[in-house]
Structures are given as structure tokens and as C-alpha cells.
Amino acid sequence: MLTFLLAIILLVVGYIFYSKFVEKVFGINDKNETPAYTKNDNMDYVPMSWWKGSLIQLLNIAGLGPIFGAVTGALYGPVAFIWIVIGCIFAGAVHDYFSGMLSLRHKGAQFPTLVGRYLGKTMQSAINIVSIVLMILVAAAFTAGPAQLIAELTPLTFLTAIIIIFAYFLLAAVLPVNRIIGKVYPVFGGILIFMAVSIAIALLFSEHQIPNLTVSNLHPQDLPIWPLLMVTISCGAISGFHSTQSPIIARTLKKESDGRKVFYGAMIAEGIIAMIWAAAAMTFFGNTGGLQEAFAAGGPAGIVNEISTSLLGTLGGILAILGVIILPITTGDTALRSSRMMLTELFSSLFKNLSGKWKVVLATIPVTIPCFLLSTIDYTFLWRYVGFTNQTVATIMLWTATMYLLTNNKLHWITGIPALFMTGMVSTYVFYAPEGLNMDYYVSLVIGAVITVFVCIWYIRKIVSNRKNRSQDSYTSAA
């Protein structure tokens, strides 16, 4: 229990102190007029208060990610606590802050546009495809689970439930951000927080003993911690999906100083939620072996339902149903909204002559159709590919932020070191994982290390080149 409480305290302290340091490095200026005012269109660019933006951002980036991912990561034991704390404070929250603030500084630009500006057009072309694929996978994966539960609880069929969900998706994606998202999502964000806090309090005062710190791998199948834990628990530590969601809220901020509370703060809140659910999962079933049996019996949704109803009674059952149905749906629709924004930027010449409403509708349809088709296949199959694609996008975003800081002569290490860490993790994962090349673990480690070394050399050369350019500029100015 001591480790769990200490981890929560560290996350809060990380927000209080490290977020201010990151904000200082970025360099905010509240005199700068934000895109919410300079590009106000009453659709995507609409000023909103920071507290409302924070709750919407939390709901957009979280959904069931920090719940399902955390209970799955709990199979590794308390080592998951370490990853959530370190990953969230030094990687995930920094990633989210820069993805939001860079969008803010570049007129509400989407993630691929930012990549193109700082990593080049070739990388932008690749990340456009990867990002849109990620959005489609997330929306599909976050549709299948709720549809299945709706089919079990009501007379509706699975297909009918999917159709209803997608009808809502289309409605939420094409309406102005302050209609449904701005009015209803803060309430759902509050439910997400209330659900986690209730579980934490009930867990602390129950007879269950939360395990303390150990770096031992307690996974029943003895799966390696590196790199699998870092992909299993992405939401709650670091998630590339967030870089696609942050521009939605960046287009609504009233001033730059709101960014720390909205982007860094929402990620810390997600980390706390993930910590609570990881602790509940590794505690409630006695050990990781018992948790594995619970997975086999009912999957993550069954685990969440059993923990909630056992610790909170009827209220827990209601919260579990709300969580498993509502939370993933609210993430799925903003995934489609983000992909619509990306397509609009990518094919701006095709959409420039269309009126606002027609442009929004026509940009939404191409991503909705494949998402609908994918949502009818196995959820667990989809989720495996979401994990890898997600962390690849996170790695690219960190390198984008690093090049921004380097170009502007700022302290680039705060993103460069996490970017190198993520490069090694993703490189190893793609060679080792079943959905990757499924190679021998130790061979994958070596290949991942070699790739990371080459990327590190590229990074060092960029640093040296930047210093030379600064020296030349100084010499020219002096002359």
C-alpha cells in the first residue's frame, strides 16, 4: 500500500513542479492571441474555459485506455507502478503538453502538419497514413466492446448496436465542438474521475492489501517487461493517440498559460486513474495468477465489472456499465473528428471550394466506412495493432518536439531522452511481438539497440549542426 500511495503523491508532485519547468522551457506568452480567436469558425475553433477543456481532454485521451490497459499491465505486478509514474511525468505528460502547445502556436495545426514542419515532408507523408490508421483502429476497437455489452444487456443485436453507435459518431464528428463535446463531455469526464476515486477509497479501506514495490516480473506467462509492459500500459504512461487529440482542445484555449493545466494536467490525471486500476487489479484477485484466470473468464470488461460491483455494490455496477459503454464511445467519436481534421488539412485543395458543412461531412465519410467494417471483427485482434501504432506515433511526436526545441535553442533533452527511450522500445517491439516480425527475444533486443544507436547518432549530429549554424549566425551578425 505504501508504494501505491507514494506513487500517487509523486504524480501530483510531478504536476506541481515538473510541469512548471516544462512550461518555462517552452516559453508561454499570454499576449499571443490563440487560434480560438484568430480562426474562430464556430465549428472547431471556439473559445472554452480551461476547466472545461481539461475535462474534455481527459475524456478524449482516456476513455477505457487507462482502465483496460492498466488492468492488463497489472499482470506484471507492482513494476507497473514504476512505469506509470516515470512514464507519465517525464514522457507522457511532456508529450501531451508539446503536442497541444505546438498545435496552439501553429494555428491549431494537426499532428502530421507539425511533423512535416520539424521532421520533413517525407516523415509527414508517412505519419499522415499512420495517424489516420491509428484513428480508425481506435474508433473501431472502442466500438466493438460497447456494442457487445449493449447486445448482452438489451434486445438489440450486435450489428444494430454498432449502427446506433456510428450514427452518434457521425453526429458528434460533424457538429460544432461546443454542441455535444463541449456540453456533455465534461460531465462524462467527471464520471471517469469519480469512478476511479471511488474505487481507490473503497480499495484502501477494504481487507485487500495492495502489494508494495518490486521490480520482479510476476507475469503468469513470464512475458518480458521490456518492451511489452510499455505497450500494454500506454494510456496512463505515454500514448501517441493523445497527440492526435490535443489539437482539438488547442483550438479552444483562451490563453497559452491554460496549456499546462489542460495538457500536462489531464495526462497526470490519467496516470492517477491508471495507477488506481492497476492497484485494484493486482490486489483484488489475490495475485497475478488469479488475475490471469479472471481475464480468461471475462476479459478486461468482466474484471472492471467484478471489481466495481464488489467494492461499490449497486453504484459500482452502474459505474462499470457507464464506463464500459460511454467512455470508449466518447473516445471513438473524437478519434473520427481528429481523422476528419487531418484529411481536411491533407487534401486542403480538394475541400477549399466547399462550404463548411459539406467539407466536414465529406471529410468524415472516408474514415467512417473502414472504421465501421473493422468494428465487426475481434476486439482483442484490433487492440494488439492499436498498441504498436500508438507508441510509434508517440515516438514521432517526441522527436518532433525535440526538433522544435533544438531549432529554437531551448532545452531539448526534456523530450530527446524520452524520445530515445521510446525509439528503443518501439524498435524492439516490432521485431519481437506476434503482430510484428515475431523474432527471438534476444535477437530483437540487439536489433532494437542497434536502431536506437543509429537514431542517437542522428540526434547528436543534429545538435552539432545546430551549434554550427548558431555560431555562423553569431559571426555574421557581428560582422
CSV table of C-alpha atoms in Angstrom, one decimal:
chain,number,residue,atom,x,y,z
A,1,MET,CA,0.0,0.0,0.0
A,2,LEU,CA,2.9,2.4,0.8
A,3,THR,CA,4.2,2.1,-2.8
A,4,PHE,CA,0.7,2.9,-4.2
A,5,LEU,CA,0.3,6.0,-2.0
A,6,LEU,CA,3.8,7.2,-2.8
A,7,ALA,CA,3.2,6.7,-6.5
A,8,ILE,CA,0.1,8.9,-6.3
A,9,ILE,CA,2.0,11.6,-4.4
A,10,LEU,CA,4.8,11.5,-6.9
A,11,LEU,CA,2.4,12.1,-9.8
A,12,VAL,CA,0.9,15.1,-8.0
A,13,VAL,CA,4.3,16.5,-7.2
A,14,GLY,CA,5.4,15.9,-10.8
A,15,TYR,CA,2.5,18.1,-11.9
A,16,ILE,CA,3.2,20.8,-9.4
A,17,PHE,CA,6.9,21.2,-10.1
A,18,TYR,CA,7.9,19.4,-13.4
A,19,SER,CA,5.0,20.8,-15.4
A,20,LYS,CA,6.1,24.3,-14.5
A,21,PHE,CA,9.6,23.5,-15.6
A,22,VAL,CA,8.4,22.2,-18.9
A,23,GLU,CA,6.2,25.3,-19.3
A,24,LYS,CA,9.2,27.5,-18.7
A,25,VAL,CA,11.3,25.7,-21.3
A,26,PHE,CA,8.5,26.0,-23.9
A,27,GLY,CA,8.1,29.7,-23.0
A,28,ILE,CA,4.5,30.8,-22.9
A,29,ASN,CA,3.2,34.3,-23.7
A,30,ASP,CA,-0.4,35.2,-22.8
A,31,LYS,CA,-0.2,38.2,-25.0
A,32,ASN,CA,-0.3,35.9,-28.0
A,33,GLU,CA,-3.8,35.6,-29.4
A,34,THR,CA,-4.8,32.0,-29.6
A,35,PRO,CA,-6.4,30.2,-32.7
A,36,ALA,CA,-9.7,30.1,-30.8
A,37,TYR,CA,-10.0,33.8,-31.5
A,38,THR,CA,-7.9,34.3,-34.7
A,39,LYS,CA,-9.6,31.5,-36.6
A,40,ASN,CA,-13.0,31.4,-34.8
A,41,ASP,CA,-15.4,29.4,-37.1
A,42,ASN,CA,-18.0,28.2,-34.6
A,43,MET,CA,-17.1,24.7,-35.6
A,44,ASP,CA,-13.7,23.6,-34.4
A,45,TYR,CA,-12.2,27.0,-33.3
A,46,VAL,CA,-14.4,28.0,-30.4
A,47,PRO,CA,-13.1,29.6,-27.1
A,48,MET,CA,-13.8,27.5,-24.0
A,49,SER,CA,-12.8,27.7,-20.3
A,50,TRP,CA,-9.7,25.8,-19.2
A,51,TRP,CA,-11.6,23.6,-16.7
A,52,LYS,CA,-14.0,22.5,-19.4
A,53,GLY,CA,-11.1,21.9,-21.8
A,54,SER,CA,-9.3,19.8,-19.1
A,55,LEU,CA,-12.3,17.5,-18.6
A,56,ILE,CA,-12.8,17.1,-22.3
A,57,GLN,CA,-9.1,16.5,-22.9
A,58,LEU,CA,-9.1,13.9,-20.1
A,59,LEU,CA,-12.1,12.1,-21.6
A,60,ASN,CA,-10.7,12.3,-25.2
A,61,ILE,CA,-7.3,10.8,-24.2
A,62,ALA,CA,-8.6,8.4,-21.6
A,63,GLY,CA,-11.8,6.5,-22.4
A,64,LEU,CA,-11.2,3.0,-21.3
A,65,GLY,CA,-7.4,3.2,-22.1
A,66,PRO,CA,-6.1,3.8,-18.6
A,67,ILE,CA,-8.6,1.2,-17.2
A,68,PHE,CA,-8.3,-1.7,-19.6
A,69,GLY,CA,-4.6,-1.1,-20.3
A,70,ALA,CA,-3.8,-0.8,-16.5
A,71,VAL,CA,-5.6,-4.0,-15.5
A,72,THR,CA,-3.8,-5.8,-18.3
A,73,GLY,CA,-0.5,-4.3,-17.2
A,74,ALA,CA,-1.2,-5.3,-13.6
A,75,LEU,CA,-0.3,-8.9,-14.7
A,76,TYR,CA,3.3,-7.8,-14.4
A,77,GLY,CA,2.9,-6.9,-10.8
A,78,PRO,CA,4.0,-3.7,-8.9
A,79,VAL,CA,6.7,-2.9,-11.5
A,80,ALA,CA,3.7,-1.4,-13.4
A,81,PHE,CA,3.6,1.3,-10.8
A,82,ILE,CA,7.2,2.4,-11.7
A,83,TRP,CA,6.4,2.6,-15.4
A,84,ILE,CA,3.2,4.6,-14.8
A,85,VAL,CA,4.9,7.2,-12.6
A,86,ILE,CA,8.1,7.7,-14.6
A,87,GLY,CA,6.4,7.4,-18.0
A,88,CYS,CA,3.6,9.8,-17.1
A,89,ILE,CA,5.7,12.6,-15.5
A,90,PHE,CA,8.7,12.6,-17.9
A,91,ALA,CA,7.3,11.2,-21.1
A,92,GLY,CA,3.5,11.1,-21.4
A,93,ALA,CA,2.6,14.5,-19.9
A,94,VAL,CA,5.5,16.2,-21.7
A,95,HIS,CA,4.4,14.5,-25.0
A,96,ASP,CA,0.8,15.8,-24.4
A,97,TYR,CA,2.0,19.3,-23.5
A,98,PHE,CA,4.1,19.8,-26.6
A,99,SER,CA,1.5,18.2,-28.9
A,100,GLY,CA,-1.1,20.7,-27.6
A,101,MET,CA,1.1,23.7,-27.4
A,102,LEU,CA,2.8,23.3,-30.7
A,103,SER,CA,-0.6,23.0,-32.3
A,104,LEU,CA,-1.6,26.2,-30.5
A,105,ARG,CA,1.5,28.0,-31.7
A,106,HIS,CA,0.9,26.8,-35.3
A,107,LYS,CA,-2.7,28.0,-35.7
A,108,GLY,CA,-4.3,24.8,-34.4
A,109,ALA,CA,-2.3,22.5,-36.8
A,110,GLN,CA,-2.9,18.8,-36.7
A,111,PHE,CA,-0.1,16.4,-35.6
A,112,PRO,CA,1.1,15.4,-39.2
A,113,THR,CA,1.4,19.1,-40.1
A,114,LEU,CA,3.7,19.6,-37.1
A,115,VAL,CA,5.7,16.5,-38.0
A,116,GLY,CA,6.2,17.9,-41.5
A,117,ARG,CA,7.4,21.3,-40.2
A,118,TYR,CA,10.1,19.8,-37.9
A,119,LEU,CA,10.9,16.4,-39.3
A,120,GLY,CA,10.4,16.9,-43.0
A,121,LYS,CA,7.8,16.2,-45.7
A,122,THR,CA,8.7,12.6,-46.1
A,123,MET,CA,8.0,11.9,-42.5
A,124,GLN,CA,4.8,13.9,-42.7
A,125,SER,CA,3.6,11.7,-45.6
A,126,ALA,CA,4.2,8.6,-43.6
A,127,ILE,CA,2.8,9.8,-40.4
A,128,ASN,CA,-0.4,11.1,-42.1
A,129,ILE,CA,-1.1,7.5,-43.1
A,130,VAL,CA,-0.1,6.0,-39.7
A,131,SER,CA,-2.1,8.6,-37.7
A,132,ILE,CA,-5.3,8.1,-39.7
A,133,VAL,CA,-4.9,4.3,-39.5
A,134,LEU,CA,-4.5,4.8,-35.7
A,135,MET,CA,-7.6,6.9,-35.5
A,136,ILE,CA,-9.6,4.2,-37.4
A,137,LEU,CA,-8.2,1.4,-35.3
A,138,VAL,CA,-9.0,3.2,-32.1
A,139,ALA,CA,-12.5,4.1,-33.1
A,140,ALA,CA,-13.2,0.5,-34.3
A,141,ALA,CA,-11.7,-1.0,-31.2
A,142,PHE,CA,-13.6,1.4,-28.9
A,143,THR,CA,-16.9,0.5,-30.7
A,144,ALA,CA,-16.8,-3.3,-30.6
A,145,GLY,CA,-16.6,-3.5,-26.8
A,146,PRO,CA,-19.6,-1.3,-26.0
A,147,ALA,CA,-21.6,-2.8,-28.8
A,148,GLN,CA,-21.1,-6.3,-27.4
A,149,LEU,CA,-22.2,-5.2,-23.9
A,150,ILE,CA,-25.2,-3.4,-25.3
A,151,ALA,CA,-26.2,-6.6,-27.2
A,152,GLU,CA,-25.9,-8.6,-23.9
A,153,LEU,CA,-27.9,-6.1,-21.8
A,154,THR,CA,-30.6,-5.2,-24.3
A,155,PRO,CA,-32.7,-6.9,-27.0
A,156,LEU,CA,-30.6,-5.2,-29.7
A,157,THR,CA,-28.3,-7.3,-31.8
A,158,PHE,CA,-24.5,-6.6,-32.0
A,159,LEU,CA,-24.8,-5.1,-35.6
A,160,THR,CA,-27.7,-2.9,-34.5
A,161,ALA,CA,-25.7,-1.6,-31.6
A,162,ILE,CA,-22.8,-0.8,-33.9
A,163,ILE,CA,-25.1,1.1,-36.3
A,164,ILE,CA,-26.5,3.2,-33.4
A,165,ILE,CA,-23.0,4.0,-32.1
A,166,PHE,CA,-21.8,5.0,-35.6
A,167,ALA,CA,-24.9,7.2,-36.1
A,168,TYR,CA,-23.8,9.0,-32.9
A,169,PHE,CA,-20.2,9.1,-34.1
A,170,LEU,CA,-21.2,10.9,-37.3
A,171,LEU,CA,-23.4,13.4,-35.4
A,172,ALA,CA,-20.6,14.2,-32.8
A,173,ALA,CA,-17.9,14.5,-35.5
A,174,VAL,CA,-19.8,16.9,-37.8
A,175,LEU,CA,-21.4,19.2,-35.1
A,176,PRO,CA,-19.5,22.2,-33.7
A,177,VAL,CA,-17.2,21.3,-30.8
A,178,ASN,CA,-19.2,23.3,-28.3
A,179,ARG,CA,-22.5,21.5,-29.0
A,180,ILE,CA,-22.2,17.9,-27.8
A,181,ILE,CA,-18.5,17.6,-26.8
A,182,GLY,CA,-18.4,21.0,-25.0
A,183,LYS,CA,-21.6,20.4,-23.1
A,184,VAL,CA,-21.8,16.7,-22.3
A,185,TYR,CA,-18.2,15.5,-22.2
A,186,PRO,CA,-17.2,17.5,-19.1
A,187,VAL,CA,-19.9,15.5,-17.3
A,188,PHE,CA,-18.5,12.2,-18.6
A,189,GLY,CA,-15.0,13.3,-17.6
A,190,GLY,CA,-16.3,13.9,-14.1
A,191,ILE,CA,-17.8,10.4,-14.1
A,192,LEU,CA,-14.4,8.9,-15.1
A,193,ILE,CA,-12.7,10.7,-12.2
A,194,PHE,CA,-15.5,9.8,-9.7
A,195,MET,CA,-15.3,6.2,-10.7
A,196,ALA,CA,-11.6,6.0,-10.1
A,197,VAL,CA,-11.6,7.9,-6.8
A,198,SER,CA,-14.5,5.7,-5.5
A,199,ILE,CA,-12.5,2.6,-6.4
A,200,ALA,CA,-9.4,3.9,-4.7
A,201,ILE,CA,-11.2,4.8,-1.4
A,202,ALA,CA,-13.0,1.5,-1.3
A,203,LEU,CA,-9.8,-0.4,-2.0
A,204,LEU,CA,-7.8,1.5,0.7
A,205,PHE,CA,-10.5,0.7,3.3
A,206,SER,CA,-11.1,-2.9,2.3
A,207,GLU,CA,-9.3,-6.0,3.6
A,208,HIS,CA,-7.3,-6.3,0.4
A,209,GLN,CA,-3.5,-5.5,0.7
A,210,ILE,CA,-2.1,-3.5,-2.2
A,211,PRO,CA,1.4,-5.0,-2.9
A,212,ASN,CA,4.5,-2.9,-2.4
A,213,LEU,CA,7.4,-2.1,-4.7
A,214,THR,CA,9.1,-4.9,-6.5
A,215,VAL,CA,10.8,-4.9,-9.9
A,216,SER,CA,10.3,-8.6,-10.3
A,217,ASN,CA,8.3,-9.9,-13.3
A,218,LEU,CA,5.2,-11.5,-11.9
A,219,HIS,CA,3.5,-12.2,-15.2
A,220,PRO,CA,1.9,-15.7,-15.1
A,221,GLN,CA,3.1,-16.4,-18.7
A,222,ASP,CA,6.6,-14.8,-17.9
A,223,LEU,CA,6.3,-12.4,-20.8
A,224,PRO,CA,9.2,-9.9,-20.8
A,225,ILE,CA,8.7,-6.5,-19.1
A,226,TRP,CA,10.7,-4.7,-21.9
A,227,PRO,CA,9.1,-3.8,-24.2
A,228,LEU,CA,5.7,-5.4,-23.6
A,229,LEU,CA,4.7,-3.5,-20.4
A,230,MET,CA,5.4,-0.2,-22.1
A,231,VAL,CA,2.9,-1.0,-24.9
A,232,THR,CA,0.4,-2.7,-22.6
A,233,ILE,CA,0.1,0.4,-20.4
A,234,SER,CA,0.2,3.3,-22.9
A,235,CYS,CA,-2.7,5.3,-21.7
A,236,GLY,CA,-1.6,6.3,-18.2
A,237,ALA,CA,2.1,6.5,-19.1
A,238,ILE,CA,2.5,7.7,-22.7
A,239,SER,CA,0.2,7.4,-25.7
A,240,GLY,CA,0.6,8.7,-29.2
A,241,PHE,CA,-3.1,8.8,-29.6
A,242,HIS,CA,-3.1,11.9,-27.4
A,243,SER,CA,-1.1,13.9,-29.9
A,244,THR,CA,-4.0,13.5,-32.3
A,245,GLN,CA,-6.5,14.6,-29.7
A,246,SER,CA,-4.6,17.6,-28.2
A,247,PRO,CA,-5.2,19.8,-31.3
A,248,ILE,CA,-9.0,19.5,-30.8
A,249,ILE,CA,-8.6,21.4,-27.4
A,250,ALA,CA,-5.7,23.5,-28.6
A,251,ARG,CA,-8.2,25.2,-31.0
A,252,THR,CA,-10.4,26.2,-28.0
A,253,LEU,CA,-7.8,27.6,-25.4
A,254,LYS,CA,-8.3,31.2,-24.4
A,255,LYS,CA,-4.6,31.7,-23.5
A,256,GLU,CA,-1.3,29.9,-23.6
A,257,SER,CA,-1.0,29.6,-19.8
A,258,ASP,CA,-4.0,27.3,-19.8
A,259,GLY,CA,-2.0,24.7,-21.7
A,260,ARG,CA,-0.2,23.4,-18.6
A,261,LYS,CA,-3.5,22.7,-16.8
A,262,VAL,CA,-5.2,21.2,-19.8
A,263,PHE,CA,-2.5,19.1,-21.5
A,264,TYR,CA,0.0,18.2,-18.8
A,265,GLY,CA,-2.7,18.2,-16.1
A,266,ALA,CA,-5.0,15.9,-17.9
A,267,MET,CA,-2.2,13.4,-18.5
A,268,ILE,CA,-1.3,13.3,-14.8
A,269,ALA,CA,-5.0,12.7,-14.0
A,270,GLU,CA,-5.0,9.8,-16.5
A,271,GLY,CA,-1.8,8.5,-14.8
A,272,ILE,CA,-3.6,8.5,-11.4
A,273,ILE,CA,-6.6,6.7,-12.9
A,274,ALA,CA,-4.3,4.1,-14.4
A,275,MET,CA,-2.5,3.7,-11.1
A,276,ILE,CA,-5.8,3.1,-9.2
A,277,TRP,CA,-7.0,0.5,-11.6
A,278,ALA,CA,-3.6,-1.3,-11.8
A,279,ALA,CA,-3.6,-1.5,-8.0
A,280,ALA,CA,-7.1,-2.7,-7.9
A,281,ALA,CA,-6.5,-5.4,-10.5
A,282,MET,CA,-3.3,-6.8,-8.9
A,283,THR,CA,-4.8,-6.7,-5.4
A,284,PHE,CA,-8.4,-7.8,-5.8
A,285,PHE,CA,-7.7,-11.3,-7.3
A,286,GLY,CA,-5.0,-12.2,-4.8
A,287,ASN,CA,-2.1,-12.5,-7.2
A,288,THR,CA,-1.3,-12.2,-10.9
A,289,GLY,CA,-2.3,-15.8,-11.4
A,290,GLY,CA,-5.8,-15.1,-10.1
A,291,LEU,CA,-5.9,-12.0,-12.3
A,292,GLN,CA,-5.0,-14.2,-15.3
A,293,GLU,CA,-7.9,-16.5,-14.5
A,294,ALA,CA,-10.2,-13.6,-14.3
A,295,PHE,CA,-9.0,-12.5,-17.8
A,296,ALA,CA,-9.8,-15.9,-19.2
A,297,ALA,CA,-13.3,-15.8,-17.7
A,298,GLY,CA,-14.5,-12.4,-18.6
A,299,GLY,CA,-11.7,-10.3,-20.2
A,300,PRO,CA,-11.0,-6.7,-19.0
A,301,ALA,CA,-14.6,-5.7,-19.1
A,302,GLY,CA,-15.5,-8.6,-16.8
A,303,ILE,CA,-12.7,-7.6,-14.4
A,304,VAL,CA,-13.8,-4.0,-14.2
A,305,ASN,CA,-17.3,-5.1,-13.6
A,306,GLU,CA,-16.4,-7.5,-10.8
A,307,ILE,CA,-14.1,-5.1,-9.0
A,308,SER,CA,-16.7,-2.3,-9.3
A,309,THR,CA,-19.7,-4.2,-8.1
A,310,SER,CA,-17.7,-6.0,-5.3
A,311,LEU,CA,-16.2,-2.8,-3.9
A,312,LEU,CA,-19.0,-0.4,-4.6
A,313,GLY,CA,-22.2,-2.5,-4.8
A,314,THR,CA,-25.0,-1.3,-7.0
A,315,LEU,CA,-23.3,2.0,-7.6
A,316,GLY,CA,-20.3,0.2,-8.8
A,317,GLY,CA,-22.3,-1.9,-11.2
A,318,ILE,CA,-23.9,1.3,-12.7
A,319,LEU,CA,-20.5,3.0,-13.0
A,320,ALA,CA,-19.0,-0.1,-14.6
A,321,ILE,CA,-21.7,-0.2,-17.2
A,322,LEU,CA,-21.4,3.6,-17.8
A,323,GLY,CA,-17.7,3.2,-18.1
A,324,VAL,CA,-17.6,0.2,-20.5
A,325,ILE,CA,-20.3,1.7,-22.7
A,326,ILE,CA,-19.9,5.5,-22.6
A,327,LEU,CA,-16.2,6.1,-22.1
A,328,PRO,CA,-14.9,4.2,-25.2
A,329,ILE,CA,-17.6,5.7,-27.4
A,330,THR,CA,-16.6,9.2,-26.4
A,331,THR,CA,-13.0,8.4,-27.4
A,332,GLY,CA,-14.1,6.8,-30.6
A,333,ASP,CA,-16.0,9.8,-31.8
A,334,THR,CA,-13.1,12.3,-31.2
A,335,ALA,CA,-10.8,9.8,-33.0
A,336,LEU,CA,-13.1,10.2,-36.0
A,337,ARG,CA,-13.2,14.0,-35.5
A,338,SER,CA,-9.3,14.1,-35.5
A,339,SER,CA,-9.1,12.0,-38.6
A,340,ARG,CA,-11.6,14.3,-40.3
A,341,MET,CA,-9.4,17.3,-39.4
A,342,MET,CA,-6.3,15.5,-40.7
A,343,LEU,CA,-8.0,14.7,-44.0
A,344,THR,CA,-9.1,18.3,-44.4
A,345,GLU,CA,-5.5,19.5,-43.9
A,346,LEU,CA,-4.0,16.8,-46.1
A,347,PHE,CA,-6.4,17.4,-49.0
A,348,SER,CA,-7.0,21.1,-48.4
A,349,SER,CA,-7.0,21.8,-52.2
A,350,LEU,CA,-9.9,19.4,-52.7
A,351,PHE,CA,-12.0,20.9,-49.9
A,352,LYS,CA,-11.2,24.6,-50.3
A,353,ASN,CA,-14.2,25.3,-52.6
A,354,LEU,CA,-16.7,23.5,-50.4
A,355,SER,CA,-18.9,25.2,-47.8
A,356,GLY,CA,-18.1,24.4,-44.1
A,357,LYS,CA,-20.8,21.9,-43.5
A,358,TRP,CA,-20.2,19.9,-46.8
A,359,LYS,CA,-16.5,19.9,-46.1
A,360,VAL,CA,-17.0,18.5,-42.7
A,361,VAL,CA,-19.4,15.8,-43.9
A,362,LEU,CA,-17.3,14.7,-46.9
A,363,ALA,CA,-14.1,14.5,-44.9
A,364,THR,CA,-15.8,12.3,-42.2
A,365,ILE,CA,-17.3,9.7,-44.5
A,366,PRO,CA,-13.9,8.2,-45.9
A,367,VAL,CA,-12.7,7.4,-42.4
A,368,THR,CA,-16.1,6.2,-41.0
A,369,ILE,CA,-16.6,3.4,-43.6
A,370,PRO,CA,-13.4,1.4,-42.8
A,371,CYS,CA,-13.9,2.1,-39.1
A,372,PHE,CA,-17.4,0.6,-39.3
A,373,LEU,CA,-16.1,-2.5,-41.2
A,374,LEU,CA,-13.3,-3.1,-38.7
A,375,SER,CA,-15.5,-2.7,-35.7
A,376,THR,CA,-17.3,-6.0,-36.6
A,377,ILE,CA,-14.1,-8.1,-36.1
A,378,ASP,CA,-12.4,-9.3,-32.9
A,379,TYR,CA,-11.7,-6.5,-30.4
A,380,THR,CA,-8.5,-8.2,-29.0
A,381,PHE,CA,-7.1,-8.5,-32.5
A,382,LEU,CA,-7.6,-4.8,-33.2
A,383,TRP,CA,-6.2,-3.8,-29.8
A,384,ARG,CA,-2.8,-5.5,-30.5
A,385,TYR,CA,-2.3,-3.3,-33.5
A,386,VAL,CA,-3.6,-0.2,-31.7
A,387,GLY,CA,-0.8,-0.6,-29.1
A,388,PHE,CA,2.1,-0.7,-31.5
A,389,THR,CA,0.8,2.0,-33.8
A,390,ASN,CA,0.0,4.1,-30.8
A,391,GLN,CA,3.5,4.0,-29.4
A,392,THR,CA,5.1,4.6,-32.8
A,393,VAL,CA,3.1,7.8,-33.1
A,394,ALA,CA,4.2,8.8,-29.6
A,395,THR,CA,7.8,8.4,-30.5
A,396,ILE,CA,7.5,10.5,-33.6
A,397,MET,CA,5.7,13.3,-31.6
A,398,LEU,CA,8.6,13.3,-29.1
A,399,TRP,CA,11.1,13.7,-31.9
A,400,THR,CA,9.0,16.5,-33.4
A,401,ALA,CA,9.0,18.3,-30.0
A,402,THR,CA,12.8,17.7,-29.7
A,403,MET,CA,13.5,19.3,-33.1
A,404,TYR,CA,11.3,22.2,-32.2
A,405,LEU,CA,13.3,22.8,-29.0
A,406,LEU,CA,16.6,22.3,-30.8
A,407,THR,CA,15.7,24.7,-33.6
A,408,ASN,CA,14.7,27.3,-31.1
A,409,ASN,CA,17.8,26.8,-28.9
A,410,LYS,CA,15.8,25.5,-25.9
A,411,LEU,CA,16.5,22.6,-23.5
A,412,HIS,CA,15.8,19.8,-26.0
A,413,TRP,CA,16.8,17.0,-23.6
A,414,ILE,CA,13.5,17.0,-21.8
A,415,THR,CA,11.9,15.4,-25.0
A,416,GLY,CA,15.1,14.0,-26.5
A,417,ILE,CA,15.8,11.5,-23.8
A,418,PRO,CA,12.2,10.2,-23.7
A,419,ALA,CA,12.3,10.0,-27.5
A,420,LEU,CA,15.4,7.8,-27.4
A,421,PHE,CA,13.8,5.6,-24.8
A,422,MET,CA,10.6,5.2,-26.9
A,423,THR,CA,12.7,4.6,-30.0
A,424,GLY,CA,14.4,1.6,-28.3
A,425,MET,CA,11.1,0.3,-27.0
A,426,VAL,CA,9.2,0.5,-30.4
A,427,SER,CA,12.2,-0.9,-32.3
A,428,THR,CA,12.4,-3.9,-30.1
A,429,TYR,CA,8.7,-4.4,-30.1
A,430,VAL,CA,8.2,-4.5,-33.8
A,431,PHE,CA,10.7,-7.3,-34.2
A,432,TYR,CA,9.6,-9.3,-31.1
A,433,ALA,CA,5.8,-9.0,-31.0
A,434,PRO,CA,3.5,-11.6,-32.6
A,435,GLU,CA,1.8,-8.8,-34.6
A,436,GLY,CA,5.3,-7.7,-35.7
A,437,LEU,CA,8.0,-9.9,-37.0
A,438,ASN,CA,7.7,-12.5,-34.1
A,439,MET,CA,11.5,-12.9,-33.9
A,440,ASP,CA,13.6,-14.3,-31.0
A,441,TYR,CA,13.5,-12.1,-27.9
A,442,TYR,CA,17.3,-11.6,-27.6
A,443,VAL,CA,17.7,-11.0,-31.3
A,444,SER,CA,15.0,-8.4,-31.1
A,445,LEU,CA,16.8,-6.7,-28.2
A,446,VAL,CA,20.0,-6.5,-30.2
A,447,ILE,CA,18.3,-5.1,-33.3
A,448,GLY,CA,16.4,-2.6,-31.2
A,449,ALA,CA,19.6,-1.5,-29.6
A,450,VAL,CA,21.4,-1.0,-32.9
A,451,ILE,CA,18.5,1.0,-34.3
A,452,THR,CA,18.5,3.2,-31.2
A,453,VAL,CA,22.2,3.8,-31.5
A,454,PHE,CA,21.8,4.9,-35.1
A,455,VAL,CA,19.0,7.3,-34.1
A,456,CYS,CA,21.1,8.6,-31.3
A,457,ILE,CA,23.9,9.3,-33.7
A,458,TRP,CA,21.5,11.2,-35.9
A,459,TYR,CA,20.3,13.2,-32.9
A,460,ILE,CA,23.9,14.1,-31.9
A,461,ARG,CA,24.6,15.2,-35.5
A,462,LYS,CA,21.5,17.5,-35.4
A,463,ILE,CA,22.8,19.0,-32.1
A,464,VAL,CA,26.3,19.6,-33.6
A,465,SER,CA,24.8,21.0,-36.8
A,466,ASN,CA,22.5,23.4,-34.9
A,467,ARG,CA,25.5,24.7,-32.8
A,468,LYS,CA,27.5,25.3,-36.0
A,469,ASN,CA,24.6,27.2,-37.5
A,470,ARG,CA,24.2,29.3,-34.4
A,471,SER,CA,28.0,30.1,-34.4
A,472,GLN,CA,27.8,31.1,-38.1
A,473,ASP,CA,24.8,33.3,-37.4
A,474,SER,CA,26.6,35.0,-34.5
A,475,TYR,CA,29.7,35.6,-36.6
A,476,THR,CA,27.5,37.0,-39.5
A,477,SER,CA,25.7,39.3,-37.0
A,478,ALA,CA,29.0,40.5,-35.5
A,479,ALA,CA,30.5,41.2,-39.0
